[in-house]
mmCIF file of C-alpha atoms and ligand atoms in Angstrom:
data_model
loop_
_atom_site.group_PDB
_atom_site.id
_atom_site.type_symbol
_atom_site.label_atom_id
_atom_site.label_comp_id
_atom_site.label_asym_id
_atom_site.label_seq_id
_atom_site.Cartn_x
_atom_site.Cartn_y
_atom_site.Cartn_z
ATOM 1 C CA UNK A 1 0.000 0.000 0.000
ATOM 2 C CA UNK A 2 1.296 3.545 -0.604
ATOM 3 C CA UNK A 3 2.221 5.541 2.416
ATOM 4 C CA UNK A 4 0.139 8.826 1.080
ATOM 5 C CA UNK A 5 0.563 10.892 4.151
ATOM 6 C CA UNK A 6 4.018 11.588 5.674
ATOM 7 C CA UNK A 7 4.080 11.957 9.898
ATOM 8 C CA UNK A 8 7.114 14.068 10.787
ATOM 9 C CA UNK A 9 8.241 15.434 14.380
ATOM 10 C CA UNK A 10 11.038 17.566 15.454
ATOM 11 C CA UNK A 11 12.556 15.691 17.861
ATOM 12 C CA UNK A 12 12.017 11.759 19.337
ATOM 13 C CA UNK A 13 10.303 13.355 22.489
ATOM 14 C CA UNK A 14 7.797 14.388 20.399
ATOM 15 C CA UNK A 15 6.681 10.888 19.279
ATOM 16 C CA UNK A 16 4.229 9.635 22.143
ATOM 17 C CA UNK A 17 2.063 12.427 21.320
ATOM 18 C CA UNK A 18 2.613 12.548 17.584
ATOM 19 C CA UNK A 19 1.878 8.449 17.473
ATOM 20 C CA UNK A 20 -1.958 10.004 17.953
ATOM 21 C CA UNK A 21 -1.633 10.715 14.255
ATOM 22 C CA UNK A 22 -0.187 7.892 13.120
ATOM 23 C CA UNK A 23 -2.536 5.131 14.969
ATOM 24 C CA UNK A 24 -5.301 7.313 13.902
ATOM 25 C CA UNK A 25 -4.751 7.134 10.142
ATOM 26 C CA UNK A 26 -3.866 3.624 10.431
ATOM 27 C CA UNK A 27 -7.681 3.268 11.942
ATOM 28 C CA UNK A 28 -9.281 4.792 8.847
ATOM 29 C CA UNK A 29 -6.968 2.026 6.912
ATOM 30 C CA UNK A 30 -4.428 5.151 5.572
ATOM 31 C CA UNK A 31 -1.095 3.920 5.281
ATOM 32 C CA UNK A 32 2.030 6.535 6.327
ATOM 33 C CA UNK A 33 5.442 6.929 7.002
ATOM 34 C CA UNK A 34 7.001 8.119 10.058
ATOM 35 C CA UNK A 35 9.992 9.874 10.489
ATOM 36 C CA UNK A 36 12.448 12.669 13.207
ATOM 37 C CA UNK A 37 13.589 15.848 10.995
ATOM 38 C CA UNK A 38 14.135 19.090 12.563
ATOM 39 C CA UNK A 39 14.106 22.125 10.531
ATOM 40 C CA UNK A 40 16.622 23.636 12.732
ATOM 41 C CA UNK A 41 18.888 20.303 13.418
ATOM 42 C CA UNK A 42 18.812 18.235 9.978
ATOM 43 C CA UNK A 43 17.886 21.482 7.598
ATOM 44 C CA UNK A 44 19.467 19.224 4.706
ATOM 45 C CA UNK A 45 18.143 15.878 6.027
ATOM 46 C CA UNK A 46 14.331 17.453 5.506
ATOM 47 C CA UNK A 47 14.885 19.068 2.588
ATOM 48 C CA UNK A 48 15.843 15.955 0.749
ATOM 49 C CA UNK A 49 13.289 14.207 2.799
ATOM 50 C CA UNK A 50 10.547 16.270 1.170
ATOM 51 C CA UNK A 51 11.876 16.823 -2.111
ATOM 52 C CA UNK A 52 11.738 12.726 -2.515
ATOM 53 C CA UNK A 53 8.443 12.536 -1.036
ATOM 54 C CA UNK A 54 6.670 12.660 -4.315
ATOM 55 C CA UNK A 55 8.209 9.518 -5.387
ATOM 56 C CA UNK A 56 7.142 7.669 -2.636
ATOM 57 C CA UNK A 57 3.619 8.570 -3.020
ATOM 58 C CA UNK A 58 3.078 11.036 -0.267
ATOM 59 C CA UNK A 59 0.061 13.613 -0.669
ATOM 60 C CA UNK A 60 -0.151 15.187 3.016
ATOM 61 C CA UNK A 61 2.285 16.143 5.373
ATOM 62 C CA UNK A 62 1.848 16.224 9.163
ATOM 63 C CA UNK A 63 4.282 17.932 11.026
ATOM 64 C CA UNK A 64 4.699 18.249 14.757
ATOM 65 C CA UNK A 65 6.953 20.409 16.655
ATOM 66 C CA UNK A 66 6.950 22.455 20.275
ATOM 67 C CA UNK A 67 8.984 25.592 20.686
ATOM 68 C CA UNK A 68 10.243 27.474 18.529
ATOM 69 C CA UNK A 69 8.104 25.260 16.000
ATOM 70 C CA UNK A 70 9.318 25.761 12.267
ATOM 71 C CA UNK A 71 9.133 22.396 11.074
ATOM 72 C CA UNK A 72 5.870 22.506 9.190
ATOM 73 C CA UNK A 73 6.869 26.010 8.201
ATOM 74 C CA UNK A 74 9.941 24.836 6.640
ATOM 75 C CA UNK A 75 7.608 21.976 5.170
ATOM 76 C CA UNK A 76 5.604 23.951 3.705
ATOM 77 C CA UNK A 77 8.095 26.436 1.860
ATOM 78 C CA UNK A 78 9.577 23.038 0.386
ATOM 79 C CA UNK A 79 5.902 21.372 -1.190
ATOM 80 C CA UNK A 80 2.617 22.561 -2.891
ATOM 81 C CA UNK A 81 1.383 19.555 -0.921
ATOM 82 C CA UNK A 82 -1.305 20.361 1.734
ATOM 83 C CA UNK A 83 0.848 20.363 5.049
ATOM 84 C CA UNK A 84 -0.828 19.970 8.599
ATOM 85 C CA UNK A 85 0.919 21.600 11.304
ATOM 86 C CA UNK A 86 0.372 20.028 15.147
ATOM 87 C CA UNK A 87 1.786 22.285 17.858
ATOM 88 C CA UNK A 88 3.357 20.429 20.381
ATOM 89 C CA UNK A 89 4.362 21.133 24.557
ATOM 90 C CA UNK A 90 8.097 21.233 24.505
ATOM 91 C CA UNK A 91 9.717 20.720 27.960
ATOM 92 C CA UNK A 92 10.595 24.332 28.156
ATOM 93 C CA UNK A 93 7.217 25.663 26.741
ATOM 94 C CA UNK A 94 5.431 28.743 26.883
ATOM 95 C CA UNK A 95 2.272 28.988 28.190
ATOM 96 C CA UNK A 96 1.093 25.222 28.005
ATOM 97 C CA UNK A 97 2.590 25.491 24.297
ATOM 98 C CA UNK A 98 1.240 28.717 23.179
ATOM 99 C CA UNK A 99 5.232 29.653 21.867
ATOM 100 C CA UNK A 100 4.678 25.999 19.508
ATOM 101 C CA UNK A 101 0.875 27.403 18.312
ATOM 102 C CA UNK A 102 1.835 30.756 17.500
ATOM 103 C CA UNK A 103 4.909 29.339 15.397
ATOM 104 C CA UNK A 104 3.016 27.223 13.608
ATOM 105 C CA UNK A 105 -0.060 28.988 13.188
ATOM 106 C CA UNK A 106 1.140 32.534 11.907
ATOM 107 C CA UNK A 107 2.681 31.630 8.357
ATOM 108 C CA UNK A 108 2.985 34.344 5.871
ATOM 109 C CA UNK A 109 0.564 35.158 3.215
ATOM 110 C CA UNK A 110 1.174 32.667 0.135
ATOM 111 C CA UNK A 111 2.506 29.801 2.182
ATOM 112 C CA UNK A 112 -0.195 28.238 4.341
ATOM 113 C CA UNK A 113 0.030 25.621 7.590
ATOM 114 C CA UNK A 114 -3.994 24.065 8.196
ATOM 115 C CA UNK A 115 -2.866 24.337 11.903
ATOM 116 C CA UNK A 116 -4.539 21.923 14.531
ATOM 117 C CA UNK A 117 -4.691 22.543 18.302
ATOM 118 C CA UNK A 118 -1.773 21.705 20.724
ATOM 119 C CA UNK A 119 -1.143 18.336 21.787
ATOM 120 C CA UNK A 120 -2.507 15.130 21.615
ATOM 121 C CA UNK A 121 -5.792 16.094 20.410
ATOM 122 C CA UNK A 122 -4.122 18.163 17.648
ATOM 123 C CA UNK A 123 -2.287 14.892 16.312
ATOM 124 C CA UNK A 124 -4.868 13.096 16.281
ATOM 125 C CA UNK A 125 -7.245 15.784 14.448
ATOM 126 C CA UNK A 126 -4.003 16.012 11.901
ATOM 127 C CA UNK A 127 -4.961 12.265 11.358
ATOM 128 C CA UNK A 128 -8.080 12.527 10.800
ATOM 129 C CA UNK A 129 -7.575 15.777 8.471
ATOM 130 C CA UNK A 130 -5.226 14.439 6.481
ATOM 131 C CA UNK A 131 -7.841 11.193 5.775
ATOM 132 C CA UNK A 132 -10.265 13.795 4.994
ATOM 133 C CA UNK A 133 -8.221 15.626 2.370
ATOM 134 C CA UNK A 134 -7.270 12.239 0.710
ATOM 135 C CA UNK A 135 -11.053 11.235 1.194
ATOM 136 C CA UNK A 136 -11.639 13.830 -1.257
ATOM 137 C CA UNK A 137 -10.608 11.345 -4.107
ATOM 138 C CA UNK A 138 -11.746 8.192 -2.274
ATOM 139 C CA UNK A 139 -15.205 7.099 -1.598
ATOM 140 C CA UNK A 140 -14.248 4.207 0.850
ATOM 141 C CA UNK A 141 -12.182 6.368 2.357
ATOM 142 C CA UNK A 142 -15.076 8.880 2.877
ATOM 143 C CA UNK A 143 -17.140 5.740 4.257
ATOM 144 C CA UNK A 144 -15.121 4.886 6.654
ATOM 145 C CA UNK A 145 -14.740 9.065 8.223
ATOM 146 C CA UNK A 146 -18.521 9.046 8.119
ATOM 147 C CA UNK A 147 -18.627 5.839 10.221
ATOM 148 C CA UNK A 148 -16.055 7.312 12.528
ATOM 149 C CA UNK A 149 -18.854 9.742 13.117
ATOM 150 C CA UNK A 150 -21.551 7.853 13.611
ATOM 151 C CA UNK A 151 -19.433 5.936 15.997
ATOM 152 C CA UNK A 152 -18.573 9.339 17.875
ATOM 153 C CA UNK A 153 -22.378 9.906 17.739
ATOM 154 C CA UNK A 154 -23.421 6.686 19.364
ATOM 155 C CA UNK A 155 -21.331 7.046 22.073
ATOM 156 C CA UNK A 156 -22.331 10.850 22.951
ATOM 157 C CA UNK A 157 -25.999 9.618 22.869
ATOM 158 C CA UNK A 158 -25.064 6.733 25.058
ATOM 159 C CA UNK A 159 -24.296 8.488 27.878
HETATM 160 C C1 LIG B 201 11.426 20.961 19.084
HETATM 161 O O1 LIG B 201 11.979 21.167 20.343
HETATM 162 C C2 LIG B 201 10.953 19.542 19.087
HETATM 163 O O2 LIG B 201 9.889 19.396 18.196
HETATM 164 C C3 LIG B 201 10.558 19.281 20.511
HETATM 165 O O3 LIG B 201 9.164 19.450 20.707
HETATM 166 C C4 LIG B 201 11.327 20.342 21.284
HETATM 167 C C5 LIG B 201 12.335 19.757 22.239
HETATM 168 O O4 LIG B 201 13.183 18.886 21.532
HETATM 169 P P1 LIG B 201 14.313 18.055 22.309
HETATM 170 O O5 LIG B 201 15.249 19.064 22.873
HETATM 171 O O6 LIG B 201 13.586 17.219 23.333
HETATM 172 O O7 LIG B 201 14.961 17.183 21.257
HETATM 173 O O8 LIG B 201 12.337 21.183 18.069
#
């Protein structure tokens, strides 16, 4: 199966919240690659990273990162692919991770991050986004989302 979306995270600390995006994808039956690139540590490393990422079939990129959080930035500026940025807590973070959001968050004008909220929540909405985007061009795909919501459903209305 092609790995269409590509899970990157700054760091290896950042990979027991960032495995929320992988185990959800791999629940809607979306196949992806995981991998620890830092825009700041392994500039080159990413760069050719991304630049091969078309021939390995990737579509999406999710990209997690806490501080001074560039990596889906730096994504971004490298890919016309749709890149999904996931704000992470770093050990020295700002206000619960605010420093990671606002990083992330405020790209400039021409070069868009679809930025999810901080945390575990966030990587596993950037899951779930990502399925929706490829969804787009799959209708089994789209099946299965909707009957992640009905499932969601159910539960709300079982108390
Ligand atoms: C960021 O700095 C990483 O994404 C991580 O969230 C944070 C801390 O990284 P380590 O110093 O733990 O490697 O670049």
């Amino acid at each position: 199966m092609t790995r269409s979306v590509s899970v990157l995270m700054g760091s290896t600390s950042d990979e027991s919240v960032m495995k929320a995006a992988v185990e959800t994808l791999r629940g809607l039956g979306v196949e992806c690659e995981m991998r620890v690139l830092s825009a700041h540590r392994t500039p080159d490393a990413l760069r050719e990273w991304v630049s091969e990422s078309s021939k390995r079939g990737v579509k999406v990129f999710i990209c997690g990162a806490g501080g001074a959080a560039h990596l889906a930035g730096a994504v971004a500026a490298l890919t016309t692919c749709p890149v999904i940025g996931v704000p992470l807590v770093a050990p020295n973070a700002i206000a619960g991770g605010l420093d990671a959001l606002l990083s992330t968050v405020q790209m400039p004008r021409g070069i868009p991050v679809a930025t999810v909220a901080v945390g575990e929540a966030g990587a596993a909405n950037a899951g779930i986004l990502a399925a929706e985007i490829l969804a787009t061009g799959d209708e089994e795909l789209a099946g299965r989302l909707r009957m992640m919501r009905e499932g969601m459903a159910a539960k709300v209305l079982a108390g």
